[in-house]
DNA sequence: TTGTATGCGTTATCAT
DNA sequence: ATGATAACGCATACAA
């Protein structure tokens, strides 16, 4: 593959001149510029991004760490980042790491080896200290979907407590008095936060959420069925189900329907996230919109901005609040 | 960030020795090896992947080009590649390019600038010549979801004609005599190939597929509704709908249901791809399984294998055939 | 406006 | 077993 040197020789100019042309640098005669460009064309010259990153001490790429690409949620996240990357003419270096501490760590470390200084990270398993450390080393380190007070200005996150509260309040406002909850058994903050919000709303309404009305399982369709089964075996005395996410909600609906319990006539269901599936399943899912794509875009912009040398402001953070999307799975009782 | 030089000085050894330790090279005393490792730890040393790629003339990363991450299909593709990448301890460089010629080209070019020599490319818009050219330049260039005779041994693709034939044959075998088709209006080969297979099966059964029974629209849910609407306005004389993909199938089902046409009692629907949505929508979608994840994994392995210097064999190609997945959206008539 | 020279962090070759 | 040194391709400070 042709190098800058080849171009220089072939064009009869110096390395420096070619370099200037490549980078649209100033101080180069229009005539030579055209000539050099032509030679570049002929030789099929492409700048070596590695050499460039080495000498400039910065990598133009934008690093992204996600847990699991297959999950539509992360796909949307990646897409949000991708849009911004393209607009900024920046390449994405993507590292998927599954929800395991080891691989998540490794994903970030690999990105560091490429010296990417802009990075959007989705990490649920690494502890605060580790993340704060990374932030100290990488100027454009931005967390998505997580809040850490010490680096609040690098966090783009969703207010899950409010989200939980909203979904419960909405169900209550529609006349439901007996609520069941199906939650995730992953040991991360999100389920707890959403649950806390739900409890707040129920308490505020002067009602009680019995422990046996909460089912825990993996946060997917299968888990939704499982958790729903568990709750049903304890009690059938509820008119609405609040799910941890849309996948669980869909699973719960499937199970209810399999048992000839009509959704939403007999039991209403509400999801969380508003992934594509929410529009596809029957009945269409009433859910909480998690604006992950917009958030991801924001995170990417932030990462690029910080990496460019702009100092993060103090006392800011990027909090988003979910909103109710009314569809067909929850009706007034 | 600490360099190999810093480590060498701090450890009181030469650059070469440190380099050997880093790369687990031979010929280095166990004592010094331990010592150097310790210093590396202390200094938080991380090899610079850019410098490494520069001097070795090869990038350990695996490049991936996809059209649109948000699409669950590509998400699965990416996931298949990702699994292999992780097993081979290789980083993914992902370039999403949307289905436009310009961006697809740019995606590949950017990857080339990083000198990645293993590359899994999903391209529908670039012409054969361009792709063959890339293949000539990049040892580990592998196409997924496309077949080009001249570089057959670098193609991992699906037999879409057979796929189309299978879906039609299945519908026919279930007693359906009047078939409607909703297809994609994108100008790529896939829709035509699938349509051709469908025609083959219908011809073989001694039946005819009238042009007005084919609706064209964008290959998503919205398009599925649109195409279904078009067909319905021309004729209601069909008992089964063959869709270009699951998203269109889901859209078609929605429209039918909105018009109080029961699926599958009155009209059966069959999809293509078997993305997650096929299991979520109601009724669950009978569809053709497109083993994209396995294919992507294969492509990634191939790319890494070729990039490592192994010559592609002559006279081989990697063809996959879809299989029917029977669920609830198609019933015997 | 153009050219020369230096160094970025590594690997690899050749000595020792 | 270890060290000195020359590339790798490029950007840039400095000279001309």
PDB file of N, CA and C in Angstrom, chain A residues 137-178:
ATOM      1  N   UNK A 137      -8.129   9.056  33.619  1.00  0.00           N
ATOM      2  CA  UNK A 137      -7.098   8.816  32.606  1.00  0.00           C
ATOM      3  C   UNK A 137      -7.524   9.211  31.199  1.00  0.00           C
ATOM      4  N   UNK A 138      -8.833   9.065  30.943  1.00  0.00           N
ATOM      5  CA  UNK A 138      -9.318   9.303  29.582  1.00  0.00           C
ATOM      6  C   UNK A 138     -10.180  10.550  29.539  1.00  0.00           C
ATOM      7  N   UNK A 139      -9.707  11.570  28.846  1.00  0.00           N
ATOM      8  CA  UNK A 139     -10.425  12.851  28.825  1.00  0.00           C
ATOM      9  C   UNK A 139     -11.878  12.720  28.366  1.00  0.00           C
ATOM     10  N   UNK A 140     -12.108  11.896  27.347  1.00  0.00           N
ATOM     11  CA  UNK A 140     -13.465  11.809  26.797  1.00  0.00           C
ATOM     12  C   UNK A 140     -14.232  10.601  27.278  1.00  0.00           C
ATOM     13  N   UNK A 141     -14.029  10.225  28.509  1.00  0.00           N
ATOM     14  CA  UNK A 141     -14.712   9.065  29.071  1.00  0.00           C
ATOM     15  C   UNK A 141     -16.114   9.453  29.536  1.00  0.00           C
ATOM     16  N   UNK A 142     -17.136   8.843  28.945  1.00  0.00           N
ATOM     17  CA  UNK A 142     -18.513   9.159  29.319  1.00  0.00           C
ATOM     18  C   UNK A 142     -19.294   7.890  29.638  1.00  0.00           C
ATOM     19  N   UNK A 143     -19.999   7.925  30.747  1.00  0.00           N
ATOM     20  CA  UNK A 143     -20.809   6.775  31.135  1.00  0.00           C
ATOM     21  C   UNK A 143     -22.238   6.963  30.670  1.00  0.00           C
ATOM     22  N   UNK A 144     -22.812   5.881  30.164  1.00  0.00           N
ATOM     23  CA  UNK A 144     -24.208   5.979  29.811  1.00  0.00           C
ATOM     24  C   UNK A 144     -24.983   4.994  30.661  1.00  0.00           C
ATOM     25  N   UNK A 145     -26.142   5.439  31.132  1.00  0.00           N
ATOM     26  CA  UNK A 145     -26.994   4.539  31.882  1.00  0.00           C
ATOM     27  C   UNK A 145     -26.464   4.274  33.284  1.00  0.00           C
ATOM     28  N   UNK A 146     -25.762   5.230  33.795  1.00  0.00           N
ATOM     29  CA  UNK A 146     -25.226   5.065  35.140  1.00  0.00           C
ATOM     30  C   UNK A 146     -24.867   6.424  35.710  1.00  0.00           C
ATOM     31  N   UNK A 147     -25.077   6.553  36.999  1.00  0.00           N
ATOM     32  CA  UNK A 147     -24.741   7.816  37.646  1.00  0.00           C
ATOM     33  C   UNK A 147     -23.742   7.601  38.770  1.00  0.00           C
ATOM     34  N   UNK A 148     -22.641   8.324  38.697  1.00  0.00           N
ATOM     35  CA  UNK A 148     -21.667   8.305  39.778  1.00  0.00           C
ATOM     36  C   UNK A 148     -21.403   9.755  40.159  1.00  0.00           C
ATOM     37  N   UNK A 149     -21.679  10.077  41.406  1.00  0.00           N
ATOM     38  CA  UNK A 149     -21.650  11.467  41.853  1.00  0.00           C
ATOM     39  C   UNK A 149     -20.329  12.164  41.530  1.00  0.00           C
ATOM     40  N   UNK A 150     -19.202  11.484  41.769  1.00  0.00           N
ATOM     41  CA  UNK A 150     -17.899  12.128  41.595  1.00  0.00           C
ATOM     42  C   UNK A 150     -17.613  12.527  40.152  1.00  0.00           C
ATOM     43  N   UNK A 151     -18.246  11.842  39.220  1.00  0.00           N
ATOM     44  CA  UNK A 151     -18.028  12.192  37.820  1.00  0.00           C
ATOM     45  C   UNK A 151     -19.380  12.451  37.151  1.00  0.00           C
ATOM     46  N   UNK A 152     -20.213  13.153  37.873  1.00  0.00           N
ATOM     47  CA  UNK A 152     -21.579  13.412  37.410  1.00  0.00           C
ATOM     48  C   UNK A 152     -21.612  14.048  36.028  1.00  0.00           C
ATOM     49  N   UNK A 153     -20.634  14.893  35.751  1.00  0.00           N
ATOM     50  CA  UNK A 153     -20.632  15.584  34.463  1.00  0.00           C
ATOM     51  C   UNK A 153     -20.195  14.685  33.301  1.00  0.00           C
ATOM     52  N   UNK A 154     -19.949  13.427  33.594  1.00  0.00           N
ATOM     53  CA  UNK A 154     -19.639  12.472  32.535  1.00  0.00           C
ATOM     54  C   UNK A 154     -20.684  11.368  32.507  1.00  0.00           C
ATOM     55  N   UNK A 155     -21.810  11.651  33.147  1.00  0.00           N
ATOM     56  CA  UNK A 155     -22.847  10.623  33.221  1.00  0.00           C
ATOM     57  C   UNK A 155     -24.111  11.039  32.468  1.00  0.00           C
ATOM     58  N   UNK A 156     -24.558  10.158  31.586  1.00  0.00           N
ATOM     59  CA  UNK A 156     -25.822  10.352  30.893  1.00  0.00           C
ATOM     60  C   UNK A 156     -26.716   9.214  31.357  1.00  0.00           C
ATOM     61  N   UNK A 157     -27.726   9.547  32.129  1.00  0.00           N
ATOM     62  CA  UNK A 157     -28.453   8.471  32.803  1.00  0.00           C
ATOM     63  C   UNK A 157     -29.938   8.718  32.885  1.00  0.00           C
ATOM     64  N   UNK A 158     -30.630   7.671  33.220  1.00  0.00           N
ATOM     65  CA  UNK A 158     -32.077   7.731  33.308  1.00  0.00           C
ATOM     66  C   UNK A 158     -32.512   7.701  34.767  1.00  0.00           C
ATOM     67  N   UNK A 159     -33.476   8.520  35.089  1.00  0.00           N
ATOM     68  CA  UNK A 159     -33.993   8.548  36.453  1.00  0.00           C
ATOM     69  C   UNK A 159     -34.953   7.377  36.652  1.00  0.00           C
ATOM     70  N   UNK A 160     -34.404   6.270  37.079  1.00  0.00           N
ATOM     71  CA  UNK A 160     -35.193   5.054  37.196  1.00  0.00           C
ATOM     72  C   UNK A 160     -36.216   5.075  38.322  1.00  0.00           C
ATOM     73  N   UNK A 161     -35.878   5.793  39.384  1.00  0.00           N
ATOM     74  CA  UNK A 161     -36.825   5.871  40.497  1.00  0.00           C
ATOM     75  C   UNK A 161     -38.103   6.572  40.023  1.00  0.00           C
ATOM     76  N   UNK A 162     -37.898   7.702  39.385  1.00  0.00           N
ATOM     77  CA  UNK A 162     -39.053   8.415  38.845  1.00  0.00           C
ATOM     78  C   UNK A 162     -39.803   7.542  37.846  1.00  0.00           C
ATOM     79  N   UNK A 163     -39.049   6.815  37.036  1.00  0.00           N
ATOM     80  CA  UNK A 163     -39.679   5.922  36.067  1.00  0.00           C
ATOM     81  C   UNK A 163     -40.592   4.917  36.748  1.00  0.00           C
ATOM     82  N   UNK A 164     -40.080   4.311  37.790  1.00  0.00           N
ATOM     83  CA  UNK A 164     -40.876   3.334  38.524  1.00  0.00           C
ATOM     84  C   UNK A 164     -42.111   3.993  39.123  1.00  0.00           C
ATOM     85  N   UNK A 165     -41.901   5.175  39.649  1.00  0.00           N
ATOM     86  CA  UNK A 165     -43.016   5.886  40.251  1.00  0.00           C
ATOM     87  C   UNK A 165     -44.086   6.175  39.202  1.00  0.00           C
ATOM     88  N   UNK A 166     -43.616   6.642  38.043  1.00  0.00           N
ATOM     89  CA  UNK A 166     -44.553   6.991  36.980  1.00  0.00           C
ATOM     90  C   UNK A 166     -45.412   5.808  36.553  1.00  0.00           C
ATOM     91  N   UNK A 167     -44.788   4.659  36.400  1.00  0.00           N
ATOM     92  CA  UNK A 167     -45.574   3.530  35.912  1.00  0.00           C
ATOM     93  C   UNK A 167     -46.616   3.105  36.945  1.00  0.00           C
ATOM     94  N   UNK A 168     -46.222   3.143  38.216  1.00  0.00           N
ATOM     95  CA  UNK A 168     -47.178   2.768  39.256  1.00  0.00           C
ATOM     96  C   UNK A 168     -48.286   3.810  39.369  1.00  0.00           C
ATOM     97  N   UNK A 169     -47.896   5.076  39.324  1.00  0.00           N
ATOM     98  CA  UNK A 169     -48.897   6.137  39.411  1.00  0.00           C
ATOM     99  C   UNK A 169     -49.909   6.031  38.291  1.00  0.00           C
ATOM    100  N   UNK A 170     -49.403   5.714  37.126  1.00  0.00           N
ATOM    101  CA  UNK A 170     -50.316   5.620  35.985  1.00  0.00           C
ATOM    102  C   UNK A 170     -51.305   4.481  36.184  1.00  0.00           C
ATOM    103  N   UNK A 171     -50.797   3.349  36.623  1.00  0.00           N
ATOM    104  CA  UNK A 171     -51.682   2.205  36.866  1.00  0.00           C
ATOM    105  C   UNK A 171     -52.724   2.562  37.921  1.00  0.00           C
ATOM    106  N   UNK A 172     -52.275   3.217  38.981  1.00  0.00           N
ATOM    107  CA  UNK A 172     -53.196   3.603  40.053  1.00  0.00           C
ATOM    108  C   UNK A 172     -54.238   4.590  39.532  1.00  0.00           C
ATOM    109  N   UNK A 173     -53.768   5.510  38.714  1.00  0.00           N
ATOM    110  CA  UNK A 173     -54.685   6.531  38.192  1.00  0.00           C
ATOM    111  C   UNK A 173     -55.761   5.909  37.311  1.00  0.00           C
ATOM    112  N   UNK A 174     -55.466   4.737  36.794  1.00  0.00           N
ATOM    113  CA  UNK A 174     -56.443   4.067  35.948  1.00  0.00           C
ATOM    114  C   UNK A 174     -57.348   3.133  36.762  1.00  0.00           C
ATOM    115  N   UNK A 175     -57.259   3.290  38.060  1.00  0.00           N
ATOM    116  CA  UNK A 175     -58.196   2.548  38.900  1.00  0.00           C
ATOM    117  C   UNK A 175     -57.706   1.208  39.422  1.00  0.00           C
ATOM    118  N   UNK A 176     -56.463   0.876  39.096  1.00  0.00           N
ATOM    119  CA  UNK A 176     -55.940  -0.406  39.599  1.00  0.00           C
ATOM    120  C   UNK A 176     -55.502  -0.249  41.051  1.00  0.00           C
ATOM    121  N   UNK A 177     -55.919  -1.198  41.848  1.00  0.00           N
ATOM    122  CA  UNK A 177     -55.608  -1.110  43.276  1.00  0.00           C
ATOM    123  C   UNK A 177     -54.672  -2.224  43.724  1.00  0.00           C
ATOM    124  N   UNK A 178     -54.760  -3.332  43.040  1.00  0.00           N
ATOM    125  CA  UNK A 178     -53.908  -4.463  43.382  1.00  0.00           C
ATOM    126  C   UNK A 178     -52.868  -4.633  42.298  1.00  0.00           C
TER     127      UNK A 178
END
